[in-house]
Coordinates of C-alpha atoms in Angstrom, one line a residue:
Chain A
M1 CA 26.3 11.8 20.7
P2 CA 27.9 8.9 22.7
T3 CA 30.3 6.8 20.6
D4 CA 28.5 3.5 21.0
F5 CA 25.2 5.2 20.0
A6 CA 26.8 6.7 16.9
T7 CA 28.3 3.4 16.0
A8 CA 25.1 1.6 16.7
L9 CA 23.1 4.1 14.3
A10 CA 25.9 3.8 11.7
N11 CA 26.0 0.1 11.8
T12 CA 22.2 -0.4 11.6
A13 CA 22.1 2.1 8.7
A14 CA 24.8 0.2 6.9
A15 CA 23.1 -3.2 7.6
V16 CA 19.4 -2.1 6.6
N17 CA 20.9 -0.4 3.4
Q18 CA 22.1 -4.1 2.4
M19 CA 18.9 -5.7 3.4
L20 CA 16.8 -3.1 1.3
D21 CA 19.2 -3.9 -1.6
D22 CA 18.4 -7.5 -1.2
L23 CA 14.8 -7.2 -0.9
L24 CA 14.0 -4.7 -3.5
P25 CA 13.5 -6.3 -6.9
T26 CA 16.0 -5.5 -9.7
A27 CA 14.9 -3.6 -12.8
A28 CA 13.9 -5.5 -15.9
G29 CA 11.5 -5.4 -18.7
P30 CA 9.5 -2.4 -19.7
E31 CA 8.1 -2.1 -15.9
G32 CA 12.0 -1.6 -14.9
R33 CA 11.4 2.1 -14.6
V34 CA 9.2 1.8 -11.4
V35 CA 11.7 -0.5 -9.8
E36 CA 14.5 1.9 -10.6
A37 CA 12.5 4.6 -9.0
M38 CA 11.8 2.5 -5.9
R39 CA 15.6 1.7 -5.3
Y40 CA 16.6 5.3 -5.9
A41 CA 14.0 6.4 -3.0
A42 CA 14.9 3.6 -0.6
L43 CA 18.6 3.4 -1.1
D44 CA 19.3 7.1 -0.9
G45 CA 20.7 7.2 2.7
G46 CA 19.2 9.0 5.5
K47 CA 19.7 8.3 9.3
R48 CA 17.5 5.2 9.2
F49 CA 16.3 6.2 12.6
R50 CA 13.3 3.8 12.5
P51 CA 15.4 0.9 11.5
F52 CA 17.7 1.9 14.5
L53 CA 14.8 1.7 16.9
V54 CA 13.5 -1.8 15.5
C55 CA 17.2 -3.2 15.8
A56 CA 17.9 -1.9 19.3
G57 CA 14.3 -2.9 20.6
A58 CA 15.0 -6.5 19.1
D59 CA 18.4 -6.5 20.6
I60 CA 16.8 -5.9 24.1
M61 CA 14.5 -8.7 23.4
G62 CA 17.3 -11.2 22.2
V63 CA 15.6 -11.4 18.7
D64 CA 17.3 -12.9 15.7
A65 CA 19.2 -10.1 13.9
N66 CA 18.1 -11.1 10.4
N67 CA 14.4 -11.1 11.4
A68 CA 14.9 -7.7 13.0
L69 CA 16.7 -6.3 9.9
R70 CA 14.0 -7.6 7.5
T71 CA 11.3 -6.0 9.7
A72 CA 13.4 -2.6 9.7
A73 CA 13.8 -2.7 5.9
A74 CA 9.9 -3.3 5.6
I75 CA 9.3 -0.3 7.9
E76 CA 12.0 1.8 5.9
M77 CA 9.9 0.9 2.6
V78 CA 6.8 2.4 4.2
H79 CA 8.9 5.4 5.4
C80 CA 10.2 6.1 2.0
Y81 CA 7.1 5.7 0.2
S82 CA 5.5 8.2 2.4
L83 CA 8.2 10.6 1.6
I84 CA 7.8 10.0 -2.2
H85 CA 4.0 10.7 -2.0
D86 CA 4.4 13.6 0.4
D87 CA 7.0 15.2 -1.9
L88 CA 4.4 15.3 -4.9
P89 CA 3.3 18.6 -6.2
A90 CA -0.3 18.0 -5.0
M91 CA 1.1 17.5 -1.5
D92 CA 4.2 19.2 0.0
N93 CA 5.6 20.1 -3.6
D94 CA 9.4 19.3 -2.7
D95 CA 11.9 19.2 -5.6
L96 CA 14.9 18.1 -3.3
R97 CA 15.1 15.3 -0.8
R98 CA 18.2 14.7 1.1
G99 CA 20.1 17.1 -1.6
R100 CA 18.8 15.0 -4.4
P101 CA 16.0 15.6 -6.9
T102 CA 12.8 14.1 -5.6
V103 CA 11.4 11.0 -7.5
H104 CA 8.9 12.9 -9.4
K105 CA 11.6 15.7 -10.5
H106 CA 14.0 12.7 -11.5
W107 CA 11.3 10.8 -13.3
D108 CA 7.8 12.0 -13.4
E109 CA 4.6 12.3 -11.2
A110 CA 3.2 8.9 -12.5
T111 CA 6.5 7.0 -11.8
A112 CA 6.6 8.7 -8.4
I113 CA 3.0 7.6 -7.5
L114 CA 3.5 4.1 -8.7
A115 CA 7.0 3.7 -7.0
G116 CA 5.3 4.8 -3.6
D117 CA 2.7 2.2 -4.3
A118 CA 5.0 -0.6 -4.9
L119 CA 7.3 0.2 -1.9
L120 CA 4.1 0.2 0.5
T121 CA 3.2 -3.3 -1.1
R122 CA 6.5 -4.9 -0.8
A123 CA 7.0 -4.0 2.7
F124 CA 3.9 -6.2 3.7
E125 CA 5.0 -8.9 1.5
V126 CA 8.5 -8.9 3.2
L127 CA 6.6 -9.0 6.7
A128 CA 4.4 -12.0 5.5
E129 CA 7.5 -14.1 4.4
K130 CA 8.6 -16.8 6.4
A131 CA 12.2 -15.6 6.7
T132 CA 10.9 -12.6 8.8
N133 CA 9.9 -14.9 11.7
P134 CA 9.2 -18.6 11.8
I135 CA 5.8 -18.2 13.5
A136 CA 3.0 -17.2 11.2
E137 CA 1.0 -15.7 14.0
I138 CA 3.7 -13.3 14.7
R139 CA 4.1 -12.3 11.0
T140 CA 0.3 -11.4 10.7
T141 CA 0.6 -9.3 14.0
L142 CA 3.5 -7.4 12.2
V143 CA 1.4 -7.0 9.2
A144 CA -1.6 -5.7 11.1
D145 CA 0.2 -3.4 13.2
L146 CA 2.1 -1.9 10.4
A147 CA -1.1 -1.3 8.5
K148 CA -2.7 0.3 11.5
A149 CA 0.3 2.6 12.0
A150 CA 0.4 3.5 8.1
G151 CA -3.2 3.8 7.3
A152 CA -6.0 6.2 7.8
A153 CA -6.0 5.8 11.6
G154 CA -2.1 6.5 11.3
M155 CA 0.3 8.0 8.8
V156 CA -1.9 8.6 6.1
G157 CA -4.6 10.1 8.2
G158 CA -1.8 12.3 9.6
Q159 CA -0.7 13.7 6.3
M160 CA -4.3 14.4 5.6
V161 CA -4.6 16.6 8.8
D162 CA -1.2 18.0 8.1
L163 CA -2.3 19.3 4.5
A164 CA -5.5 20.8 6.2
A165 CA -3.6 22.4 9.2
P166 CA -3.2 25.9 7.9
S167 CA -7.0 26.2 8.0
L168 CA -7.9 23.9 11.2
G169 CA -6.6 26.3 13.9
L170 CA -4.8 23.6 15.7
D171 CA -4.0 24.1 19.3
V172 CA -1.2 22.0 20.9
N173 CA -3.6 19.2 21.4
G174 CA -4.6 19.2 17.8
L175 CA -0.8 19.5 16.9
T176 CA -0.2 16.4 19.2
H177 CA -3.0 14.4 17.4
L178 CA -1.4 15.1 14.0
Q179 CA 1.9 14.1 14.7
A180 CA 0.8 11.1 16.7
L181 CA -0.7 10.0 13.5
K182 CA 1.6 11.4 11.0
T183 CA 5.0 10.1 12.4
G184 CA 4.2 8.9 16.1
A185 CA 2.5 5.8 14.9
L186 CA 5.2 4.4 12.8
I187 CA 7.9 5.3 15.1
A188 CA 5.9 3.6 18.0
F189 CA 5.5 0.5 15.6
S190 CA 9.3 0.5 15.0
A191 CA 10.2 0.7 18.7
S192 CA 7.9 -2.2 19.6
A193 CA 8.6 -4.5 16.7
G194 CA 11.4 -6.3 18.4
A195 CA 8.7 -7.2 21.2
I196 CA 6.4 -8.3 18.5
L197 CA 9.2 -10.5 17.2
K198 CA 9.5 -12.1 20.5
G199 CA 5.8 -12.4 21.1
D200 CA 6.3 -10.4 24.5
A201 CA 3.0 -8.7 24.8
E202 CA 4.1 -6.3 27.9
A203 CA 7.3 -5.3 26.5
R204 CA 5.4 -4.5 23.5
L205 CA 3.3 -2.1 25.2
A206 CA 6.3 -0.4 27.0
L207 CA 8.1 -0.1 23.9
H208 CA 5.3 1.2 21.9
A209 CA 4.8 3.9 24.8
Y210 CA 8.4 4.8 24.5
G211 CA 8.0 5.1 20.8
L212 CA 5.0 7.4 20.8
D213 CA 6.8 9.9 23.3
L214 CA 10.0 9.8 21.5
G215 CA 8.2 10.4 18.1
L216 CA 6.5 13.3 19.4
A217 CA 9.6 14.8 21.0
F218 CA 11.2 14.5 17.5
Q219 CA 8.5 16.6 16.1
V220 CA 9.1 19.2 18.6
T221 CA 12.7 19.3 18.0
D222 CA 11.9 19.5 14.3
D223 CA 9.9 22.7 14.9
I224 CA 12.7 24.0 17.2
L225 CA 15.1 23.4 14.3
D226 CA 12.9 24.9 11.9
V227 CA 13.2 28.2 13.7
E228 CA 16.8 27.8 15.2
G229 CA 18.7 25.7 12.5
L230 CA 20.9 26.6 9.8
S231 CA 19.7 25.6 6.3
G232 CA 22.7 23.5 5.5
E233 CA 22.3 21.5 8.8
I234 CA 18.7 20.6 8.6
G235 CA 18.6 20.0 4.9
K236 CA 15.6 22.4 4.4
T237 CA 14.9 26.0 4.3
P238 CA 14.5 27.2 7.9
G239 CA 11.2 28.9 8.6
K240 CA 9.4 26.9 5.9
D241 CA 6.5 25.8 8.2
K242 CA 5.9 29.3 9.4
A243 CA 5.9 30.5 5.8
A244 CA 3.4 27.9 4.9
G245 CA 1.1 29.1 7.6
K246 CA 1.2 25.7 9.5
P247 CA 0.9 26.0 13.3
T248 CA 4.0 24.5 15.0
F249 CA 4.9 23.6 18.7
V250 CA 6.9 26.8 18.6
S251 CA 4.3 28.9 17.2
Q252 CA 1.8 27.4 20.0
L253 CA 4.2 27.5 22.9
G254 CA 6.9 29.8 22.0
L255 CA 10.8 28.4 21.7
G256 CA 11.0 28.3 25.6
G257 CA 7.7 26.2 25.9
A258 CA 8.5 23.8 23.0
K259 CA 11.8 23.1 24.6
T260 CA 10.4 22.4 27.9
L261 CA 7.9 20.0 26.1
A262 CA 10.6 18.3 24.3
R263 CA 12.5 17.6 27.5
S264 CA 9.4 16.5 29.4
L265 CA 8.7 14.0 26.3
T266 CA 11.9 12.4 26.2
E267 CA 12.0 12.0 30.0
R268 CA 8.6 10.3 29.8
A269 CA 9.8 8.2 26.9
V270 CA 12.7 7.0 28.9
G271 CA 10.7 6.4 31.9
H272 CA 8.9 3.5 29.9
L273 CA 12.4 1.7 29.7
D274 CA 12.6 1.1 33.3
R275 CA 11.7 -2.5 33.1
F276 CA 14.6 -3.2 30.8
A277 CA 17.3 -1.7 33.0
D278 CA 20.7 -1.6 31.6
Q279 CA 19.6 -3.5 28.3
A280 CA 17.8 -0.3 27.2
R281 CA 21.0 1.9 27.1
L282 CA 20.8 2.7 23.3
L283 CA 17.4 3.4 23.5
R284 CA 18.0 6.0 26.3
Q285 CA 20.8 7.4 24.2
A286 CA 18.4 7.8 21.3
A287 CA 16.1 10.0 23.5
V288 CA 19.2 12.2 24.3
F289 CA 20.1 12.4 20.5
V290 CA 16.4 13.5 19.8
L291 CA 16.6 16.2 22.4
E292 CA 20.2 17.5 21.3
R293 CA 20.2 17.0 17.8
K294 CA 21.3 19.9 15.6
S295 CA 19.9 18.4 12.3
Chain B
M1 CA -26.3 -14.3 -19.2
P2 CA -27.7 -17.3 -17.4
T3 CA -30.0 -16.7 -14.6
D4 CA -27.9 -18.4 -11.7
F5 CA -24.8 -16.6 -12.9
A6 CA -26.7 -13.3 -13.0
T7 CA -28.1 -13.9 -9.5
A8 CA -24.8 -15.1 -7.9
L9 CA -23.1 -11.9 -9.5
A10 CA -25.8 -9.7 -8.1
N11 CA -25.8 -11.4 -4.7
T12 CA -21.8 -11.3 -4.2
A13 CA -22.0 -7.6 -5.2
A14 CA -24.5 -7.0 -2.5
A15 CA -22.8 -8.9 0.1
V16 CA -19.3 -7.6 -0.7
N17 CA -20.6 -3.9 -0.5
Q18 CA -22.1 -4.7 3.0
M19 CA -18.6 -6.1 4.0
L20 CA -16.6 -3.2 2.6
D21 CA -19.1 -0.8 4.6
D22 CA -18.4 -2.9 7.7
L23 CA -14.7 -3.1 7.1
L24 CA -13.9 0.6 6.1
P25 CA -13.4 3.1 8.9
T26 CA -16.0 5.8 9.6
A27 CA -15.0 9.4 9.1
A28 CA -14.1 11.2 12.4
G29 CA -11.8 13.9 13.4
P30 CA -9.8 16.2 10.9
E31 CA -8.5 13.2 9.2
G32 CA -12.2 12.2 8.3
R33 CA -11.7 13.5 4.8
V34 CA -9.5 10.7 3.6
V35 CA -11.9 8.2 5.1
E36 CA -14.7 9.8 3.1
A37 CA -12.9 9.5 -0.1
M38 CA -12.0 6.0 0.7
R39 CA -15.6 5.0 1.2
Y40 CA -16.7 7.0 -1.9
A41 CA -14.2 5.2 -4.1
A42 CA -14.8 1.7 -2.6
L43 CA -18.8 1.7 -2.2
D44 CA -19.6 3.2 -5.6
G45 CA -20.6 -0.2 -7.0
G46 CA -19.3 -1.7 -10.2
K47 CA -20.0 -5.3 -11.4
R48 CA -17.6 -6.7 -8.3
F49 CA -16.3 -9.2 -10.7
R50 CA -13.1 -10.0 -8.6
P51 CA -15.1 -10.6 -5.5
F52 CA -17.4 -12.8 -7.6
L53 CA -14.4 -14.9 -8.6
V54 CA -13.3 -15.2 -4.9
C55 CA -16.8 -16.3 -3.6
A56 CA -17.3 -18.6 -6.6
G57 CA -13.8 -20.2 -6.1
A58 CA -14.3 -20.4 -2.2
D59 CA -17.8 -22.0 -2.9
I60 CA -16.1 -24.8 -4.9
M61 CA -13.6 -25.4 -2.0
G62 CA -16.4 -25.4 0.7
V63 CA -14.8 -22.6 2.5
D64 CA -16.5 -20.3 5.0
A65 CA -18.5 -17.6 3.3
N66 CA -17.5 -14.8 5.8
N67 CA -13.8 -15.8 5.2
A68 CA -14.3 -15.5 1.6
L69 CA -16.3 -12.3 1.8
R70 CA -13.6 -10.6 3.8
T71 CA -10.9 -11.6 1.3
A72 CA -13.2 -10.5 -1.5
A73 CA -13.5 -7.0 0.1
A74 CA -9.7 -6.8 0.7
I75 CA -9.2 -7.4 -3.1
E76 CA -11.9 -5.1 -4.1
M77 CA -10.0 -2.2 -2.1
V78 CA -6.9 -3.0 -3.9
H79 CA -8.9 -2.8 -7.1
C80 CA -10.5 0.3 -5.9
Y81 CA -7.2 2.1 -4.9
S82 CA -5.6 1.3 -8.3
L83 CA -8.7 3.0 -10.1
I84 CA -8.3 6.2 -8.0
H85 CA -4.4 6.3 -8.6
D86 CA -4.9 5.5 -12.4
D87 CA -7.7 8.2 -12.8
L88 CA -5.0 10.9 -11.5
P89 CA -4.0 13.8 -13.9
A90 CA -0.5 12.4 -14.0
M91 CA -1.8 8.9 -15.0
D92 CA -4.8 8.4 -17.2
N93 CA -6.5 11.7 -16.4
D94 CA -10.0 10.5 -16.0
D95 CA -12.8 13.1 -14.7
L96 CA -15.4 10.4 -14.5
R97 CA -15.6 6.8 -13.1
R98 CA -19.0 4.9 -13.3
G99 CA -20.7 8.1 -14.3
R100 CA -19.5 10.1 -11.1
P101 CA -16.7 12.4 -10.6
T102 CA -13.4 10.6 -9.9
V103 CA -12.0 11.2 -6.4
H104 CA -9.5 13.8 -7.4
K105 CA -12.4 15.8 -9.1
H106 CA -14.7 15.4 -6.3
W107 CA -12.1 16.2 -3.5
D108 CA -8.4 17.0 -4.9
E109 CA -5.3 15.2 -5.9
A110 CA -3.9 15.0 -2.6
T111 CA -7.0 13.3 -1.1
A112 CA -7.1 11.0 -3.9
I113 CA -3.5 9.8 -3.4
L114 CA -3.9 9.4 0.1
A115 CA -7.2 7.5 -0.1
G116 CA -5.7 5.1 -2.5
D117 CA -2.9 4.6 -0.2
A118 CA -5.0 4.0 2.7
L119 CA -7.4 1.4 0.7
L120 CA -4.2 -0.4 -0.1
T121 CA -3.0 -0.4 3.4
R122 CA -6.5 -1.6 4.8
A123 CA -6.6 -4.5 2.4
F124 CA -3.5 -5.9 4.0
E125 CA -4.9 -5.4 7.5
V126 CA -8.0 -7.2 6.8
L127 CA -6.3 -10.1 5.4
A128 CA -3.9 -10.4 8.4
E129 CA -6.7 -10.2 10.9
K130 CA -7.9 -13.6 12.6
A131 CA -11.6 -13.2 11.3
T132 CA -10.3 -13.9 7.8
N133 CA -9.1 -17.3 8.5
P134 CA -8.4 -19.0 11.7
I135 CA -4.9 -20.3 10.4
A136 CA -2.3 -17.8 10.6
E137 CA -0.1 -19.5 7.9
I138 CA -3.0 -19.1 5.5
R139 CA -3.4 -15.5 6.3
T140 CA 0.3 -14.9 5.5
T141 CA 0.0 -16.4 2.2
L142 CA -2.9 -14.2 1.3
V143 CA -0.9 -11.2 2.2
A144 CA 2.1 -12.3 0.2
D145 CA 0.2 -13.4 -2.7
L146 CA -1.8 -10.3 -2.8
A147 CA 1.4 -8.3 -2.6
K148 CA 2.8 -10.1 -5.4
A149 CA -0.2 -9.6 -7.6
A150 CA -0.4 -6.0 -6.8
G151 CA 3.2 -4.9 -6.7
A152 CA 6.1 -4.1 -9.1
A153 CA 5.9 -7.6 -10.5
G154 CA 2.1 -7.3 -10.9
M155 CA -0.4 -4.5 -11.2
V156 CA 1.7 -1.7 -10.3
G157 CA 4.3 -2.9 -12.8
G158 CA 1.5 -3.3 -15.4
Q159 CA 0.4 0.3 -15.0
M160 CA 4.0 1.3 -15.5
V161 CA 4.2 -0.4 -18.9
D162 CA 0.8 0.8 -19.9
L163 CA 1.9 4.4 -19.4
A164 CA 4.7 3.9 -21.6
A165 CA 3.0 1.8 -24.1
P166 CA 2.6 4.4 -26.8
S167 CA 6.3 4.6 -27.2
L168 CA 7.2 0.9 -26.6
G169 CA 6.1 -0.5 -29.9
L170 CA 4.4 -3.5 -28.3
D171 CA 3.6 -6.6 -30.3
V172 CA 1.0 -9.2 -29.1
N173 CA 3.3 -10.8 -26.8
G174 CA 4.3 -7.4 -25.3
L175 CA 0.6 -6.7 -24.9
T176 CA 0.1 -10.0 -23.2
H177 CA 2.7 -9.4 -20.8
L178 CA 1.4 -6.0 -20.1
Q179 CA -2.1 -7.3 -19.3
A180 CA -1.0 -10.1 -17.4
L181 CA 0.6 -7.6 -14.9
K182 CA -1.8 -4.9 -15.0
T183 CA -5.0 -6.9 -14.6
G184 CA -4.4 -10.5 -15.0
A185 CA -2.2 -11.1 -11.7
L186 CA -5.1 -9.5 -9.4
I187 CA -7.8 -11.6 -11.4
A188 CA -5.8 -14.8 -11.0
F189 CA -5.2 -14.2 -7.2
S190 CA -9.0 -13.5 -6.9
A191 CA -9.7 -16.8 -8.7
S192 CA -7.3 -18.7 -6.6
A193 CA -8.2 -17.1 -3.0
G194 CA -10.7 -19.7 -2.2
A195 CA -8.1 -22.6 -2.6
I196 CA -5.6 -20.6 -0.5
L197 CA -8.2 -20.2 2.2
K198 CA -8.7 -23.8 2.0
G199 CA -4.9 -24.7 1.9
D200 CA -5.2 -26.8 -1.4
A201 CA -2.1 -26.2 -3.2
E202 CA -3.1 -28.2 -6.3
A203 CA -6.5 -26.4 -6.6
R204 CA -4.7 -23.1 -6.1
L205 CA -2.7 -23.6 -9.2
A206 CA -5.6 -24.8 -11.2
L207 CA -7.7 -21.6 -10.4
H208 CA -4.7 -19.2 -10.8
A209 CA -4.3 -20.5 -14.4
Y210 CA -8.1 -20.1 -15.0
G211 CA -8.0 -16.5 -13.6
L212 CA -4.9 -15.6 -15.8
D213 CA -6.5 -16.9 -18.9
L214 CA -9.8 -15.2 -18.0
G215 CA -8.3 -12.0 -17.1
L216 CA -6.5 -11.7 -20.4
A217 CA -9.8 -12.7 -22.3
F218 CA -11.2 -9.8 -20.3
Q219 CA -8.7 -7.4 -21.7
V220 CA -9.1 -8.6 -25.3
T221 CA -12.9 -8.1 -24.9
D222 CA -12.2 -4.7 -23.5
D223 CA -10.3 -3.7 -26.6
I224 CA -13.2 -5.3 -28.8
L225 CA -15.6 -3.2 -27.0
D226 CA -13.5 -0.1 -27.3
V227 CA -13.9 -0.4 -31.2
E228 CA -17.4 -1.9 -31.4
G229 CA -19.3 -0.7 -28.2
L230 CA -21.6 2.3 -27.8
S231 CA -20.4 5.0 -25.3
G232 CA -23.3 4.7 -23.0
E233 CA -22.9 0.8 -22.8
I234 CA -19.2 0.6 -21.9
G235 CA -19.3 3.7 -19.7
K236 CA -16.4 5.7 -21.5
T237 CA -15.6 6.9 -24.8
P238 CA -15.3 4.4 -27.4
G239 CA -11.9 4.6 -29.5
K240 CA -10.1 6.2 -26.5
D241 CA -7.4 3.6 -26.7
K242 CA -6.8 4.3 -30.4
A243 CA -6.9 7.9 -29.9
A244 CA -4.2 7.8 -27.0
G245 CA -1.9 6.0 -29.6
K246 CA -1.8 2.7 -27.4
P247 CA -1.6 -0.5 -29.0
T248 CA -4.5 -2.9 -28.5
F249 CA -5.3 -6.4 -29.3
V250 CA -7.5 -5.1 -32.0
S251 CA -4.9 -3.0 -33.5
Q252 CA -2.4 -5.8 -33.4
L253 CA -4.8 -8.7 -34.6
G254 CA -7.6 -7.1 -36.2
L255 CA -11.1 -7.4 -35.0
G256 CA -11.4 -11.1 -36.1
G257 CA -8.0 -12.0 -34.8
A258 CA -9.0 -10.4 -31.4
K259 CA -12.3 -12.3 -31.4
T260 CA -10.5 -15.6 -32.2
L261 CA -7.9 -14.9 -29.3
A262 CA -10.7 -14.2 -26.8
R263 CA -12.6 -17.3 -27.7
S264 CA -9.4 -19.5 -27.4
L265 CA -8.4 -17.9 -24.1
T266 CA -11.8 -18.4 -22.4
E267 CA -11.5 -22.1 -23.8
R268 CA -8.1 -22.5 -22.3
A269 CA -9.5 -20.8 -19.0
V270 CA -12.5 -23.3 -18.8
G271 CA -10.0 -26.1 -19.5
H272 CA -8.4 -25.6 -16.2
L273 CA -11.7 -26.2 -14.3
D274 CA -12.0 -30.0 -15.2
R275 CA -10.9 -31.3 -11.9
F276 CA -13.9 -29.4 -10.3
A277 CA -16.4 -31.0 -12.6
D278 CA -19.9 -29.6 -12.0
Q279 CA -18.9 -27.6 -9.0
A280 CA -17.1 -25.0 -11.3
R281 CA -20.3 -24.3 -13.2
L282 CA -20.3 -20.5 -12.0
L283 CA -16.7 -20.1 -13.0
R284 CA -17.5 -21.6 -16.6
Q285 CA -20.5 -19.3 -16.9
A286 CA -18.1 -16.5 -16.0
A287 CA -16.2 -17.2 -19.0
V288 CA -19.0 -17.1 -21.3
F289 CA -20.0 -13.9 -19.6
V290 CA -16.5 -12.5 -20.4
L291 CA -16.8 -13.5 -23.9
E292 CA -20.3 -12.4 -24.8
R293 CA -20.4 -9.3 -22.6
K294 CA -21.6 -6.0 -24.3
S295 CA -20.5 -3.7 -21.4

């Protein structure tokens, strides 16, 4: 990947880790167990791709960097809560996440459910606080948009469809709907958050559309990696989706068809950035990164 | 209970049920399953005690009734989400709630986890929407205060302590801390929400203090009913807490000591209402209701 993109990704990850560390409570009292689990799940690294999109979008809009980082941290809390709950035995039943025991393996299921609940709750609190943006109307928009992206008409609804997917006989349209809810909505909110922080409605629409296409491309390349990738590189067992009987873009379109779809989605994503000209360089590089990623 | 209190309680319950019905999504598409579970859990009745406190407090403050009902519905969504998650096998493992199968028994654990997540998320969205209050600064205060009451330093933290309670050797102070987090914080927020909607900081403090004392009194009378109540009346098996090895106010203070504590807490709660004179009549009656309730 281009040097400046790699640098920006790494810098955002470091900055958002610090922000998460600052914003999460510290463990104290008999309720400290849930706080430890929140911190374990939220501070465990990862690419921090959603925070990158927030900060790159905010940079285009000329938004205060601290406002952007707080918003990025709130979104990452929501992403991490969803991973904790999705990993539970009643859901995807995963013992490992990024090479470490999942929260319910490290503690127990009750602690994992509660840590997820508390991360989701803290995310909304952070967005509502004055330090996120001086204009209250903008903070309520952030709260409402995050809720839409994360709730029954977004991420939670997508996970519900995903769990039922083996029996739904989803075609490409059905898969697209599933992924638009499960991951697309939060990625699109991430990309558009900078425009919300600026109060620029037109830029918000363009960046949201970019994020939706990029998020879908991310899922298509995930399916491709699930077939082509090596276990060590993608951090999970290749072929897991197929073994679970879940339809994927590869199972529906073949490997060649999925690659064509990923390419056309990233092209369409980048097309939404025309209005920003050179300022959107990092977001264009992010699309290349999604298309060419090996992990 | 006094006729006007009973009428107000019943009227609020009917109005908040209607508001919840309006505010919850309707089931559609393959993600409709989680929406059905949300509606099942949130529209199942109950006393709607928290909404009553919101509406009675809002009435004292002269706040728009629709604003109050939306706030009450959001708080009830949070209460219902907490019941869904607390009932899960990994937590309290309850098969019945108000005489009906719990969400994980009616559907499954995954659906129950997701329905709880989605109710919590929708609550914040409702509070952030303009229809809840025309002043954005007030809406962000509602969001932040609800998050504080519901998160790791509130309800979720309290449930974490409650799960560990059998091994913590809690004394009365420890029990008070547990209950202040687990139920007190959300009840105090409910009582103070009307003052937040009005933007009256002093009234907010007084009503919050009233709610904290009232919430604690509610738990003490719960423990008394757990010993004295009949199964049909309290809707759960009497003696369940004792059987679970959990300390209670009765196990720590004896029945007489617990009754004295409940009385002194309700008196202290009512003392916070002096500034409102006659206008706080319903909230005073609520304290009598808590002290004398048989279910």
